[in-house]
GROMACS .gro file of N, CA and C in nm:
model
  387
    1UNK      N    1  31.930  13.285  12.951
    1UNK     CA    2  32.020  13.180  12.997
    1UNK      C    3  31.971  13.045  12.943
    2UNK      N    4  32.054  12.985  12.872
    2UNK     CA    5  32.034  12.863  12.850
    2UNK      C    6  32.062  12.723  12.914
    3UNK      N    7  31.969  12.673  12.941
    3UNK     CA    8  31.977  12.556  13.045
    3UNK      C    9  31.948  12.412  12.941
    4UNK      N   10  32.078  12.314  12.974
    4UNK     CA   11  32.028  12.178  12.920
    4UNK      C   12  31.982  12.081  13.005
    5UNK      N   13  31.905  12.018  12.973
    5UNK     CA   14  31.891  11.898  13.049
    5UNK      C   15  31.890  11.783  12.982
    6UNK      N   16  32.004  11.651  13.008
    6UNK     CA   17  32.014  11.520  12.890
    6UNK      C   18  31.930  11.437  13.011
    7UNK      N   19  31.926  11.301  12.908
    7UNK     CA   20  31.840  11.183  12.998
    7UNK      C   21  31.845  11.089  12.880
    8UNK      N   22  31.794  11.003  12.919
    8UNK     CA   23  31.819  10.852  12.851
    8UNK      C   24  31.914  10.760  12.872
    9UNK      N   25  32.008  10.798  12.957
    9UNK     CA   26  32.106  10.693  13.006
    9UNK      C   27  32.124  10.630  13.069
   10UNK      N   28  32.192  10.492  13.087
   10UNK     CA   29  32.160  10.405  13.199
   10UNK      C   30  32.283  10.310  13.189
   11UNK      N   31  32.237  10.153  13.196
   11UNK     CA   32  32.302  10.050  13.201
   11UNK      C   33  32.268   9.949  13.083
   12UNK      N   34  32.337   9.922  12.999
   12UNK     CA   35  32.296   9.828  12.909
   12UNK      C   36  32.435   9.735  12.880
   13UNK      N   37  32.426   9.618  12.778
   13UNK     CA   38  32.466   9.536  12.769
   13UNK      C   39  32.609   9.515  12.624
   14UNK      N   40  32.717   9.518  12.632
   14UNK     CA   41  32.799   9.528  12.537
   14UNK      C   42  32.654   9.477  12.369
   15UNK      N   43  32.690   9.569  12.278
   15UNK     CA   44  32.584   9.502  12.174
   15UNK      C   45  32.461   9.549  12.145
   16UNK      N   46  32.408   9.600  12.245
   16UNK     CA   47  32.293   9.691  12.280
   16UNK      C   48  32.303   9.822  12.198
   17UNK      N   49  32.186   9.903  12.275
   17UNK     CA   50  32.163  10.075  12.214
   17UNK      C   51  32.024  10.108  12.300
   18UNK      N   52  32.128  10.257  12.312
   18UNK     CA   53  32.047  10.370  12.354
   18UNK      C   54  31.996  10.452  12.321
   19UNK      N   55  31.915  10.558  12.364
   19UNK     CA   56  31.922  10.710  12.283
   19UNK      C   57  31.913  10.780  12.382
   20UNK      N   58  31.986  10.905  12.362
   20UNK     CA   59  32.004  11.004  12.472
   20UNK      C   60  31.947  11.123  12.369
   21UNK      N   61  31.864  11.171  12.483
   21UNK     CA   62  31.786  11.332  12.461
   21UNK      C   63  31.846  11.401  12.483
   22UNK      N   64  31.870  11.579  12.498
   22UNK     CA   65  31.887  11.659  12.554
   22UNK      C   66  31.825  11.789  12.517
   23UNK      N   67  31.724  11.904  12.588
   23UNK     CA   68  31.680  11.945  12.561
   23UNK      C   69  31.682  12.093  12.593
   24UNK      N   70  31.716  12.190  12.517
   24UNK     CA   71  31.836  12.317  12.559
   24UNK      C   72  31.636  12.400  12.579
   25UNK      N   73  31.620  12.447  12.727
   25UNK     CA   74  31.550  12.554  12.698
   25UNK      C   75  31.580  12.692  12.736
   26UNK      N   76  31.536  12.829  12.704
   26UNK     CA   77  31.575  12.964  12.704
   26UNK      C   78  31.665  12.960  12.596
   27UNK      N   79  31.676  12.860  12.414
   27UNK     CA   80  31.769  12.872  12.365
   27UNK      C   81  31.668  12.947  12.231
   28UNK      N   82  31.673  13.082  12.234
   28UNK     CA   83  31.597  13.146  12.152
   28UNK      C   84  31.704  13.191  12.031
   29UNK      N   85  31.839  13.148  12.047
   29UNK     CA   86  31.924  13.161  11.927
   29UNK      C   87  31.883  13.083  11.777
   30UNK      N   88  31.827  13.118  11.711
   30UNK     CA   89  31.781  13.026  11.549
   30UNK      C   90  31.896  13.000  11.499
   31UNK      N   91  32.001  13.068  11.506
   31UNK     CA   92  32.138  13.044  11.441
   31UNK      C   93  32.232  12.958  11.553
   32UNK      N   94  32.233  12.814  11.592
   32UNK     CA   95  32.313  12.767  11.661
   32UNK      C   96  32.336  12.598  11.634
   33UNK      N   97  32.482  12.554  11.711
   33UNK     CA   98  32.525  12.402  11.701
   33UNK      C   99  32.466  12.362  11.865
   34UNK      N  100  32.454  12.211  11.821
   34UNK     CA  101  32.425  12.140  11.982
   34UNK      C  102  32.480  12.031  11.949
   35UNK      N  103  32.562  11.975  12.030
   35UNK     CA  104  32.666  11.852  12.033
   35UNK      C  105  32.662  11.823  12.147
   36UNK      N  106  32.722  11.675  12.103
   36UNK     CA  107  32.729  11.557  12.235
   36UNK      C  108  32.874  11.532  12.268
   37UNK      N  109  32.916  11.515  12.347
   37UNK     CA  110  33.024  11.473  12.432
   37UNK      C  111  33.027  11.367  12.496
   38UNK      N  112  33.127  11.326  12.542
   38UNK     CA  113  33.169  11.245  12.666
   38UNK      C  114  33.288  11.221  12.725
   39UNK      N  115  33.295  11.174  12.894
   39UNK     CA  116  33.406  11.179  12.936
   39UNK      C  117  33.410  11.079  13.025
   40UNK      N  118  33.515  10.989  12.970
   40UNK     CA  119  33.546  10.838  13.047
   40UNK      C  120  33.601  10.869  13.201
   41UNK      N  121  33.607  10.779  13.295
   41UNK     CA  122  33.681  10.820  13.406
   41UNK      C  123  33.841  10.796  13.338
   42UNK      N  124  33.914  10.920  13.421
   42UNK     CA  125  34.085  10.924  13.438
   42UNK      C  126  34.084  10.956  13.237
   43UNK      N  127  33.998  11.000  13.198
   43UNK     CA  128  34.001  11.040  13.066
   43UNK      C  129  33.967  11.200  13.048
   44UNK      N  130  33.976  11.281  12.927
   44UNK     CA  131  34.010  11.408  12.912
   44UNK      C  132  33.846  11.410  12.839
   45UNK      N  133  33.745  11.491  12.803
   45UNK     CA  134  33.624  11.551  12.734
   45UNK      C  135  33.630  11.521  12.604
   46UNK      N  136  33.575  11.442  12.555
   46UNK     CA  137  33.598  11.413  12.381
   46UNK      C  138  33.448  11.417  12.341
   47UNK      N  139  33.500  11.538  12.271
   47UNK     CA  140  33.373  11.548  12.155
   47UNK      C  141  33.344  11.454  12.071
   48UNK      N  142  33.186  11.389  12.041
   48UNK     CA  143  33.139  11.284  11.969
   48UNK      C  144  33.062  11.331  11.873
   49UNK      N  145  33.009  11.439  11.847
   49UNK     CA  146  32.868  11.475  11.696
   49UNK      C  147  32.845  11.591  11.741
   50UNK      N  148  32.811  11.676  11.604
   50UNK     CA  149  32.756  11.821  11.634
   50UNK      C  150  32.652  11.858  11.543
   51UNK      N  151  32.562  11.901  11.555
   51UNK     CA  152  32.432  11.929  11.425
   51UNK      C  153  32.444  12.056  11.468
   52UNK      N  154  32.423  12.147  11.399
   52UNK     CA  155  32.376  12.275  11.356
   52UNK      C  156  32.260  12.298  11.356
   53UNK      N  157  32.196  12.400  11.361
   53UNK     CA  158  32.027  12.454  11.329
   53UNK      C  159  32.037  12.460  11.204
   54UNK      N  160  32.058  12.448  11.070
   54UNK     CA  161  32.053  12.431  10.930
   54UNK      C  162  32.072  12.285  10.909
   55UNK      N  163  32.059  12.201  10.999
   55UNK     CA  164  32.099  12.055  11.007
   55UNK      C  165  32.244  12.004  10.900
   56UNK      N  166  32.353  12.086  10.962
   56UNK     CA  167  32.491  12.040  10.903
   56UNK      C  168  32.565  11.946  11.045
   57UNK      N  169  32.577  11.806  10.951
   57UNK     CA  170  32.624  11.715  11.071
   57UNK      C  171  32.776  11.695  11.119
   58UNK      N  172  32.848  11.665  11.191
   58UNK     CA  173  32.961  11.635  11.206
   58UNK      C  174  33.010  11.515  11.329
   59UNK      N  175  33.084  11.413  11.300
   59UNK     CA  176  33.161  11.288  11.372
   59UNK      C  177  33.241  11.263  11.366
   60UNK      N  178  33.278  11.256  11.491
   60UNK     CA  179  33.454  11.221  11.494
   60UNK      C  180  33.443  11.034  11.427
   61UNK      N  181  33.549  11.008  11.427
   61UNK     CA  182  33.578  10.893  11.329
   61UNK      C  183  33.548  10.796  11.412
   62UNK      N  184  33.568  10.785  11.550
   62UNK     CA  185  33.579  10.651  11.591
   62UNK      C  186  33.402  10.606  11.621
   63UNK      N  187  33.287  10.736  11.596
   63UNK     CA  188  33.170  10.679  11.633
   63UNK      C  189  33.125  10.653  11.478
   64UNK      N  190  33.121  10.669  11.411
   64UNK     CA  191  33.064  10.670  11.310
   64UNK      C  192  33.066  10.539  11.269
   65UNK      N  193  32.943  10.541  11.229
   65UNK     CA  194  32.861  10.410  11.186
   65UNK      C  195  32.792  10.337  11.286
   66UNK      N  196  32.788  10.404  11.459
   66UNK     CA  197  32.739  10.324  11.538
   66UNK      C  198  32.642  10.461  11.624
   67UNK      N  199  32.694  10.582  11.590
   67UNK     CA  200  32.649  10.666  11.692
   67UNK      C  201  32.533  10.769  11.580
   68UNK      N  202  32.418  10.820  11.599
   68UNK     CA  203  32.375  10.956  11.480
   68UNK      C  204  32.337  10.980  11.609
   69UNK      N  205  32.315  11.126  11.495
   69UNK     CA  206  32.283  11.241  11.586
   69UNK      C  207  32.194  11.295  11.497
   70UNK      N  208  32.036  11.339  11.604
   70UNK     CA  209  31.948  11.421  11.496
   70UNK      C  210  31.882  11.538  11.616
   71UNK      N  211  31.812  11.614  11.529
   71UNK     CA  212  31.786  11.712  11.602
   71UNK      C  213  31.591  11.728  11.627
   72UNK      N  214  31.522  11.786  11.709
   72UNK     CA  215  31.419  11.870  11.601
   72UNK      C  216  31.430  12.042  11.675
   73UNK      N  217  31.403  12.068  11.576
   73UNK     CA  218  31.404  12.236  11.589
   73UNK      C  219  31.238  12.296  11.602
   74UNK      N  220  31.224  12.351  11.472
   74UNK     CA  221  31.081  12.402  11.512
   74UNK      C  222  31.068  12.506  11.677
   75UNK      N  223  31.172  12.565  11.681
   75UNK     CA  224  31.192  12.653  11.842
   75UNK      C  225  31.238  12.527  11.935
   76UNK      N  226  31.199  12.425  11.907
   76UNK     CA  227  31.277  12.293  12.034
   76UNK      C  228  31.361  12.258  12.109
   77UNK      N  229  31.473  12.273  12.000
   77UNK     CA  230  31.572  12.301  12.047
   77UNK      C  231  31.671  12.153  12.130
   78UNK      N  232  31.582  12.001  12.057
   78UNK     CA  233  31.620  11.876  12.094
   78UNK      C  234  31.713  11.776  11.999
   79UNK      N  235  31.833  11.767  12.083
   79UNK     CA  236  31.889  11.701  12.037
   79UNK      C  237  31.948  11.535  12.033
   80UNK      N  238  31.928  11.430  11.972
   80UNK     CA  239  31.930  11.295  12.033
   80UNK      C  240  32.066  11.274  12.000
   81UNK      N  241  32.114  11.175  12.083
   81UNK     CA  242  32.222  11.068  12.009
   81UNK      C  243  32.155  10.922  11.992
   82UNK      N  244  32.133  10.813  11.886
   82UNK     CA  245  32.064  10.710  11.889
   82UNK      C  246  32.277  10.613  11.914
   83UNK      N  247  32.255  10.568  11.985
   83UNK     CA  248  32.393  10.453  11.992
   83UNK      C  249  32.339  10.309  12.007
   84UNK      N  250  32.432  10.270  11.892
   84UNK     CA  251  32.386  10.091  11.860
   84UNK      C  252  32.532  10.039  11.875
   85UNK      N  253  32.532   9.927  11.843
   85UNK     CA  254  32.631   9.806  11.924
   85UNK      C  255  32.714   9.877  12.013
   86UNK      N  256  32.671   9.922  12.099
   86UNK     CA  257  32.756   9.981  12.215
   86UNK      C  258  32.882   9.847  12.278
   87UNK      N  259  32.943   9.937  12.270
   87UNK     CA  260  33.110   9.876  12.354
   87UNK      C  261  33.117   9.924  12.458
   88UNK      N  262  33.259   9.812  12.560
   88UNK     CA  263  33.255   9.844  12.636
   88UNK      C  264  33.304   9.993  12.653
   89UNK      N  265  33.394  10.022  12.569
   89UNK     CA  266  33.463  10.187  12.584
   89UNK      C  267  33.363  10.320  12.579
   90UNK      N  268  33.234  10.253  12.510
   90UNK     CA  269  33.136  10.347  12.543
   90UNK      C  270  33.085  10.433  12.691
   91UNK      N  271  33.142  10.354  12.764
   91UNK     CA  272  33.116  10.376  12.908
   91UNK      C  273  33.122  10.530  12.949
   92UNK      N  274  33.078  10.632  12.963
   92UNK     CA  275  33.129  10.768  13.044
   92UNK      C  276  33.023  10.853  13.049
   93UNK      N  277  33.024  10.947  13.101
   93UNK     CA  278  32.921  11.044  13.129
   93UNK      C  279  32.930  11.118  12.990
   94UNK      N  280  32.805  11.122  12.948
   94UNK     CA  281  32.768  11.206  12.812
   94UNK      C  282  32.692  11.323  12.866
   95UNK      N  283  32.763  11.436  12.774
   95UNK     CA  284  32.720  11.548  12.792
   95UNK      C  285  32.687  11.626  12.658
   96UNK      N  286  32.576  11.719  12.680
   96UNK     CA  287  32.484  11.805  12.575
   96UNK      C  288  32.542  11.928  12.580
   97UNK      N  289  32.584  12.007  12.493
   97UNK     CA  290  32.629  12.158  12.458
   97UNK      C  291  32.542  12.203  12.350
   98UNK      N  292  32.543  12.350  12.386
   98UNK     CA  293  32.511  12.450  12.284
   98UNK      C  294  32.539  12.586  12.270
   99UNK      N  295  32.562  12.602  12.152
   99UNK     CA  296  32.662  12.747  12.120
   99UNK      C  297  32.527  12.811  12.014
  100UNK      N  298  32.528  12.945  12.058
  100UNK     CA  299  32.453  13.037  11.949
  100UNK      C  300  32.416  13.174  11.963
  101UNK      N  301  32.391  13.233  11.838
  101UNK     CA  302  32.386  13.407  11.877
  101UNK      C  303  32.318  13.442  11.728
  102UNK      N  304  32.312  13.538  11.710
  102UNK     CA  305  32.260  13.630  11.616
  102UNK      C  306  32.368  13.563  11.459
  103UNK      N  307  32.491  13.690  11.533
  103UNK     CA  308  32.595  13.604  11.426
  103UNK      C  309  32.634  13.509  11.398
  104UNK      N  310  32.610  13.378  11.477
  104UNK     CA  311  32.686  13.255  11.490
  104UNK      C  312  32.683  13.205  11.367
  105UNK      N  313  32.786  13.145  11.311
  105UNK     CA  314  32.746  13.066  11.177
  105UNK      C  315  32.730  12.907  11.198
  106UNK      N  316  32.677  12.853  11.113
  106UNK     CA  317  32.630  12.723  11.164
  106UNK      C  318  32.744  12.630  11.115
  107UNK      N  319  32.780  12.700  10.977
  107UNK     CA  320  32.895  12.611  10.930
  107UNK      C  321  33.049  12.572  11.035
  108UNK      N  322  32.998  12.654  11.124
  108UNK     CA  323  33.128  12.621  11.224
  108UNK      C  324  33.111  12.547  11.303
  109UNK      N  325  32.986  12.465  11.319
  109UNK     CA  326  32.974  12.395  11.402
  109UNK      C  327  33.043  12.258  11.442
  110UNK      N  328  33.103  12.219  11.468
  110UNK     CA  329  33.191  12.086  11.505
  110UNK      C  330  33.177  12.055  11.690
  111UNK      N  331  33.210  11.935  11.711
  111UNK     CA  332  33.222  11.911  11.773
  111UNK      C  333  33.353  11.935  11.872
  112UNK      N  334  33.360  12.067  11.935
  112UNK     CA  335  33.494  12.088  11.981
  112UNK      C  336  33.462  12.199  12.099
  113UNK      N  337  33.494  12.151  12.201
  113UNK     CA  338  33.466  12.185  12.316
  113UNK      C  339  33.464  12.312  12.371
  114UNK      N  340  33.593  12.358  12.307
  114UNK     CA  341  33.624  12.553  12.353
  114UNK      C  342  33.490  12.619  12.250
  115UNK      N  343  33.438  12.564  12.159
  115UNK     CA  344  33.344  12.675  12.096
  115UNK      C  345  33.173  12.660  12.176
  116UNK      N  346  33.196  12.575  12.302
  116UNK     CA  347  33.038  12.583  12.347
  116UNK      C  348  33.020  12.614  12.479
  117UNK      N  349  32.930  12.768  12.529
  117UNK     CA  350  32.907  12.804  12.668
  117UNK      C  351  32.780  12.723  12.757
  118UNK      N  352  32.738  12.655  12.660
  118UNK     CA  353  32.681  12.591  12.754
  118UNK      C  354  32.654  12.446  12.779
  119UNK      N  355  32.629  12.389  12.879
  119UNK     CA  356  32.633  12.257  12.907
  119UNK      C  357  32.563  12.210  13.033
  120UNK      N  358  32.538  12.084  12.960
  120UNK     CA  359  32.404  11.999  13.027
  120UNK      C  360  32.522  11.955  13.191
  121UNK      N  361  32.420  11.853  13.264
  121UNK     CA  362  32.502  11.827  13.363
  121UNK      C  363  32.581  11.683  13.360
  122UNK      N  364  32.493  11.640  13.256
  122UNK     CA  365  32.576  11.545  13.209
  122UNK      C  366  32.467  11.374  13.227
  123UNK      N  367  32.461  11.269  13.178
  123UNK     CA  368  32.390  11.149  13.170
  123UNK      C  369  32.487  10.978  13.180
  124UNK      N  370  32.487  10.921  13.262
  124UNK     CA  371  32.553  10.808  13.271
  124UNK      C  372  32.576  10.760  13.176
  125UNK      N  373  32.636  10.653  13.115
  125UNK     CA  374  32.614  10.515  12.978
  125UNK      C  375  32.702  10.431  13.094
  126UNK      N  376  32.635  10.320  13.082
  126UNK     CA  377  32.770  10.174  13.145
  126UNK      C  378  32.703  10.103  13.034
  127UNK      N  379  32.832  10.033  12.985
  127UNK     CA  380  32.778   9.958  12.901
  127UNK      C  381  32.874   9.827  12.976
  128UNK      N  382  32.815   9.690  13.011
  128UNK     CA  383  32.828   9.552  13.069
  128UNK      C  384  32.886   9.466  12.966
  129UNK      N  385  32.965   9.376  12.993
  129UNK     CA  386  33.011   9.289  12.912
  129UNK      C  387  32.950   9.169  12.955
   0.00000   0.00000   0.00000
């Protein structure tokens, strides 16, 4: 069973940056994606970045250039998001997933919600104006 646990989130200041951890353990799959999420209040789950265990990256359009995503492996199994000039729309609970198996291919990895069984419980962001 794979269990996540994220952290690094808090309260910061429109302009600012964070980094959020999350750290999948019992994830003995070598072949797997781990992506970040988030979900605004009165808003629907939107996938934000997905790395692969072969380190293949993927971002939706509206973070890019403000949000990366890196991993370390080595059995670890940790995945960061580093976020710089944070906005206010940044605001919502961010959440950590991970999908993997024997067969899994990595090239499928994206950020998209129906392909991941597991998930963190989730980490604050407020970002203040």
């Amino acid at each position: 069973q794979v269990q996540l646990v994220e952290s690094g989130g808090g309260s910061v200041q429109a302009g600012g940056s964070l980094r959020l951890s999350c750290a999948a353990s019992g994830a003995t799959d070598v072949r797997n994606c781990m992506a970040w999420f988030r979900q605004a209040p009165g808003q629907e789950r939107e996938g934000i970045a997905s790395i692969s265990s072969d380190g293949s990256i993927s971002y939706v359009d509206s973070v890019k250039g403000r949000l990366t995503i890196s991993r370390e492996n080595a059995g670890k199994n940790i995945v960061y998001l580093q976020m710089n000039s944070l906005k206010l729309e940044d605001t919502a609970i961010y959440y950590c997933a991970f999908v993997g198996g024997r067969l899994y291919m990595p090239r499928r990895c994206r950020p998209q919600a129906r392909d991941f069984g597991y998930w963190g419980q989730g980490t604050q962001v407020t970002v203040s104006s």
